[in-house]
PDB file of C-alpha atoms and ligand atoms in Angstrom:
ATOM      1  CA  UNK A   1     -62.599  39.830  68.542  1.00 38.00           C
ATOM      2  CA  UNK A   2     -63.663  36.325  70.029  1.00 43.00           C
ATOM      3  CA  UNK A   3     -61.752  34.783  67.028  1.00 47.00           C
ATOM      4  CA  UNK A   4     -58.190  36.299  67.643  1.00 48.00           C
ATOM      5  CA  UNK A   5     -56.837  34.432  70.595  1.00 46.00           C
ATOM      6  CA  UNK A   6     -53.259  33.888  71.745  1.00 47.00           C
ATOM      7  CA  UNK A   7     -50.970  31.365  69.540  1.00 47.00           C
ATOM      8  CA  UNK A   8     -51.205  29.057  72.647  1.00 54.00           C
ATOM      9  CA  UNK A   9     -54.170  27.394  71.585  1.00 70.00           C
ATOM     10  CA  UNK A  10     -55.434  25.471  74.607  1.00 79.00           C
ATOM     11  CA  UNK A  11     -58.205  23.501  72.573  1.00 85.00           C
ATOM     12  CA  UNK A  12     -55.807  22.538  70.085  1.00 88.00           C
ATOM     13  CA  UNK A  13     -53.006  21.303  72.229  1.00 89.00           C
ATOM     14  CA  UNK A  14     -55.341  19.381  74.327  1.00 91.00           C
ATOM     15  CA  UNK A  15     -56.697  17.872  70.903  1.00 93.00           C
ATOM     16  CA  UNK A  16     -52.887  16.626  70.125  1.00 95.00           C
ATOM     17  CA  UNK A  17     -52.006  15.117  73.954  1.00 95.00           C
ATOM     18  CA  UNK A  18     -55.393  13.380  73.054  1.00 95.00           C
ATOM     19  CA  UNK A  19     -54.348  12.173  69.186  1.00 95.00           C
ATOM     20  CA  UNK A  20     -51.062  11.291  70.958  1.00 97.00           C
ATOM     21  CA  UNK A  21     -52.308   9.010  73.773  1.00 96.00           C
ATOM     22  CA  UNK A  22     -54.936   7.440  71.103  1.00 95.00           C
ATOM     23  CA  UNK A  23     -51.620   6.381  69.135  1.00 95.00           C
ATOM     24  CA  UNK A  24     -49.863   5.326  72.605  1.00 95.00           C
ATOM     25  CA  UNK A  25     -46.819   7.853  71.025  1.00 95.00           C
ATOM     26  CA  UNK A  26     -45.069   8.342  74.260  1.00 95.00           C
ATOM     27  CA  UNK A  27     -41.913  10.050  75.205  1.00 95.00           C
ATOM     28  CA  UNK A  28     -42.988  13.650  74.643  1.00 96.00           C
ATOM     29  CA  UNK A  29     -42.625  16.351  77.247  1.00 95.00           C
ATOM     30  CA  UNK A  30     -44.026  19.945  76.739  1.00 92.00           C
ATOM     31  CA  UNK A  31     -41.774  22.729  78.620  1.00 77.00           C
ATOM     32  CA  UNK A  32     -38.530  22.279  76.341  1.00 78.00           C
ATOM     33  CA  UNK A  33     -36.934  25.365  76.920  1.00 88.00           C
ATOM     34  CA  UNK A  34     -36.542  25.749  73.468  1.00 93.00           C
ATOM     35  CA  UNK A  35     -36.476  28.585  70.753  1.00 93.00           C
ATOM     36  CA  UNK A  36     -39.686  28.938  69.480  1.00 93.00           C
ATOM     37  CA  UNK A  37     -41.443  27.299  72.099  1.00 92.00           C
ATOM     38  CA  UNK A  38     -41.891  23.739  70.329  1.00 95.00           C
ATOM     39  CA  UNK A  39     -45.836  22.550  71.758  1.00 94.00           C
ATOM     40  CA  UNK A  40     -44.076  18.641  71.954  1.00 96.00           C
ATOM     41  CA  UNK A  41     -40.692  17.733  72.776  1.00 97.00           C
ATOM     42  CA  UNK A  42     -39.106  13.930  71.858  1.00 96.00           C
ATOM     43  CA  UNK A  43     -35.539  15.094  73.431  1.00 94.00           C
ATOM     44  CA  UNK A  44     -34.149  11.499  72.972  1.00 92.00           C
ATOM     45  CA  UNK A  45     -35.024  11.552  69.123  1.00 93.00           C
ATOM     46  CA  UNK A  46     -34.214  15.565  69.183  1.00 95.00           C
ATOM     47  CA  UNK A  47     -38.055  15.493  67.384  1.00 97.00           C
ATOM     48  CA  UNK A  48     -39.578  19.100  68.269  1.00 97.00           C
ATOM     49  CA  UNK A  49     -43.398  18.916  66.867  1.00 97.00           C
ATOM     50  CA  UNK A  50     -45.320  22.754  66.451  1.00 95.00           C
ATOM     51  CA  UNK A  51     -49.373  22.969  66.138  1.00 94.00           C
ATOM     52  CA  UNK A  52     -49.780  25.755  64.314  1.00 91.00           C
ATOM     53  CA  UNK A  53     -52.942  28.175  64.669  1.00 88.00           C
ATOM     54  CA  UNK A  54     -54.463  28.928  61.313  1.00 89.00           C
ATOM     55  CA  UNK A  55     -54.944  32.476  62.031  1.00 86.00           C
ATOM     56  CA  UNK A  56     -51.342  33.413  63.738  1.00 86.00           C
ATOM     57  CA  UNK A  57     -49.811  31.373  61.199  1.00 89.00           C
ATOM     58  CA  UNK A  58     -51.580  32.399  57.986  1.00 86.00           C
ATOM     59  CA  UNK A  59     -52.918  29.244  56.691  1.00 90.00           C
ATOM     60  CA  UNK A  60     -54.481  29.541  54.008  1.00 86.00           C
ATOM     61  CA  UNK A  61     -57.608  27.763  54.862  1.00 90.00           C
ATOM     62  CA  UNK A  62     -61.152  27.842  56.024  1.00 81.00           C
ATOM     63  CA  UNK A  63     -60.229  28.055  59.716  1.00 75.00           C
ATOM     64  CA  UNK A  64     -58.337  31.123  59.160  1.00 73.00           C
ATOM     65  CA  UNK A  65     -61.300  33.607  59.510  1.00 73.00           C
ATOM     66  CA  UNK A  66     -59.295  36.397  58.857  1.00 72.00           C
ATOM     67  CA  UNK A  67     -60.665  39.790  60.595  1.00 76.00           C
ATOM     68  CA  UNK A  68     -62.152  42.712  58.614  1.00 77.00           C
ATOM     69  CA  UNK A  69     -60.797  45.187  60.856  1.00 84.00           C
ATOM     70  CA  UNK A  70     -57.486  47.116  61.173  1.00 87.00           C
ATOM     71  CA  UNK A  71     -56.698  44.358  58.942  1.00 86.00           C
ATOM     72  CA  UNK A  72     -53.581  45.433  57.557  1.00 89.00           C
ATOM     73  CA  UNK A  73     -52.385  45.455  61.405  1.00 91.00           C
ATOM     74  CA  UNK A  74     -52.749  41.675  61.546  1.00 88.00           C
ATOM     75  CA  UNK A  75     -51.854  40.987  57.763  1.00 88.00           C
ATOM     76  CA  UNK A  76     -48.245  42.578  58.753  1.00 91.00           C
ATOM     77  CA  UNK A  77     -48.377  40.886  62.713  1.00 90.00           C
ATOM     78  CA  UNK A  78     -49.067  37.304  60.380  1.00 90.00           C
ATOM     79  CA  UNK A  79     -45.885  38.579  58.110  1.00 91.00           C
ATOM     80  CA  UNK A  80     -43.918  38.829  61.383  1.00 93.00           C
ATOM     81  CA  UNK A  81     -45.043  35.538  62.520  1.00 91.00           C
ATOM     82  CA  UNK A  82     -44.187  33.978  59.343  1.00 90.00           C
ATOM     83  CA  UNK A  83     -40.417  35.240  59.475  1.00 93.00           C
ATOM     84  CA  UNK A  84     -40.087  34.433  62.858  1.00 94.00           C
ATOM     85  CA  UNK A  85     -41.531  30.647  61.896  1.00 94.00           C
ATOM     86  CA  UNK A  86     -38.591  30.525  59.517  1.00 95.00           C
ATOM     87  CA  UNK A  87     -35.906  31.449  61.502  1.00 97.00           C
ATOM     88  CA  UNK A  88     -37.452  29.246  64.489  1.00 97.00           C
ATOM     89  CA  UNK A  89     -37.533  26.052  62.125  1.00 97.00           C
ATOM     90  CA  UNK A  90     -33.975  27.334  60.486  1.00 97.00           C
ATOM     91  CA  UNK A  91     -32.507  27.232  64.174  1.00 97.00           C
ATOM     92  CA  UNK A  92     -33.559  24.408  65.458  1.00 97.00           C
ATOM     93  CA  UNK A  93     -32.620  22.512  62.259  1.00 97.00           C
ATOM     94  CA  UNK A  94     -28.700  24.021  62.155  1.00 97.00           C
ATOM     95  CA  UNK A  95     -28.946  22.714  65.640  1.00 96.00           C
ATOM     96  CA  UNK A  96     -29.832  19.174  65.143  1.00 96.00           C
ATOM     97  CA  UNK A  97     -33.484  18.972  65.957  1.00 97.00           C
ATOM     98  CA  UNK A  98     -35.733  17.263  63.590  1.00 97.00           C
ATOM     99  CA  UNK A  99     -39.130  19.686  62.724  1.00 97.00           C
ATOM    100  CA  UNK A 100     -42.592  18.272  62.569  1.00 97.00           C
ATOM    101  CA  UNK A 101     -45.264  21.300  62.340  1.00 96.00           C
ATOM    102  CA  UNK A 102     -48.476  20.646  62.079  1.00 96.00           C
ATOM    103  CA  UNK A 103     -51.819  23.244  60.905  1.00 94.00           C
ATOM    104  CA  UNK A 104     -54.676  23.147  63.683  1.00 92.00           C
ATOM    105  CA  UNK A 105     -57.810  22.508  60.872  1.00 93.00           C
ATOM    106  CA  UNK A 106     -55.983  19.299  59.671  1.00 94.00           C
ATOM    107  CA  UNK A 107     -55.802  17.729  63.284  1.00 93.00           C
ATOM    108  CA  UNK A 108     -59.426  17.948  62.994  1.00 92.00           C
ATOM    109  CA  UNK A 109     -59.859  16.980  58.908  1.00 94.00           C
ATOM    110  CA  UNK A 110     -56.905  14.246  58.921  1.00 95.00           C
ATOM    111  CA  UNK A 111     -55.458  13.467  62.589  1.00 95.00           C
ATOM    112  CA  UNK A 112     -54.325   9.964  60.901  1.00 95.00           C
ATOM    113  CA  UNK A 113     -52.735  11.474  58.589  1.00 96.00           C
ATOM    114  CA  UNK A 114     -51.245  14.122  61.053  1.00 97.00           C
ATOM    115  CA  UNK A 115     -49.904  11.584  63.294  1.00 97.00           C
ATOM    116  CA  UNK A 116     -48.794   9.425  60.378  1.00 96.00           C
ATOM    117  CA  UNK A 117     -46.375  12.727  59.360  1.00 95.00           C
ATOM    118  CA  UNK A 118     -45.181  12.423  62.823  1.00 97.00           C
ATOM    119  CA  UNK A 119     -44.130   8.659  63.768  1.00 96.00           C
ATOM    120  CA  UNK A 120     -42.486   8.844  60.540  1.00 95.00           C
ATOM    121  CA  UNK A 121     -39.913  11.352  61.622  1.00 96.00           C
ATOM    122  CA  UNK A 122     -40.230   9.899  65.356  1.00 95.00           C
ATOM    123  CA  UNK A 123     -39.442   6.352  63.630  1.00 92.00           C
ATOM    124  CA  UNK A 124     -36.734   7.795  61.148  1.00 88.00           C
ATOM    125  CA  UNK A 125     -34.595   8.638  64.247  1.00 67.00           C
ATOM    126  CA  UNK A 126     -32.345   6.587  66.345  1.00 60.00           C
ATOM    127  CA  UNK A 127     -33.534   6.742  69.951  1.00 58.00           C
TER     128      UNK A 127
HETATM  129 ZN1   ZN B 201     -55.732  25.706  58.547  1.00 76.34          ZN
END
């Protein structure tokens, strides 16, 4: 299954460092430490910023070429991930941290607007 890959999406995260630098938005670091395992870290503006995989996440969307087989073993891994999303986002919230996530397809159909979604939150906060 060529399609099912880990959530660390190396194409996509390369595809974000390269939005990023195109924008000159600086100030990000990626090891965090984290829960959850945030892709982009602002530490100064507590900003955490997740690219989400279509399939791992359960977008609903054309990217996420959901398998035909054993599939309810990854419609109830998806469920899992989904919870586990929540209580990430939840977390980090009660904890001060400001939440950007973002799905995979739309860096590719709207990185503007992506990156728009982003400085606003990065330029809401006080450094
Ligand atoms: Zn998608």
């Amino acid at each position: 299954m060529a399609r099912v890959r880990s959530s660390g999406n190396r194409t996509t995260e390369l595809r974000m460092i390269q939005l990023l630098k195109e924008h000159g938005v600086t100030g990000w670091r990626r090891a965090s430490g984290l829960i959850g395992k945030p892709d982009f870290v602002w530490r100064e503006q507590r900003v955490v910023l997740f690219v989400d995989g279509c399939f791992w996440h359960g977008h609903d969307c054309d990217r996420n070429l959901r398998p035909a087989k054993n599939k309810k073993f990854w419609e109830s891994k998806i469920k899992i991930n989904h919870h586990r999303d929540r209580f990430v986002v939840n977390t980090l919230r009660s904890h001060g941290w400001h939440v950007v996530r973002l799905w995979e397809c739309m860096l590719v159909k709207q990185p503007a607007r992506c990156i728009a979604s982003l400085m606003r939150v990065l330029t809401a906060t006080p450094r």
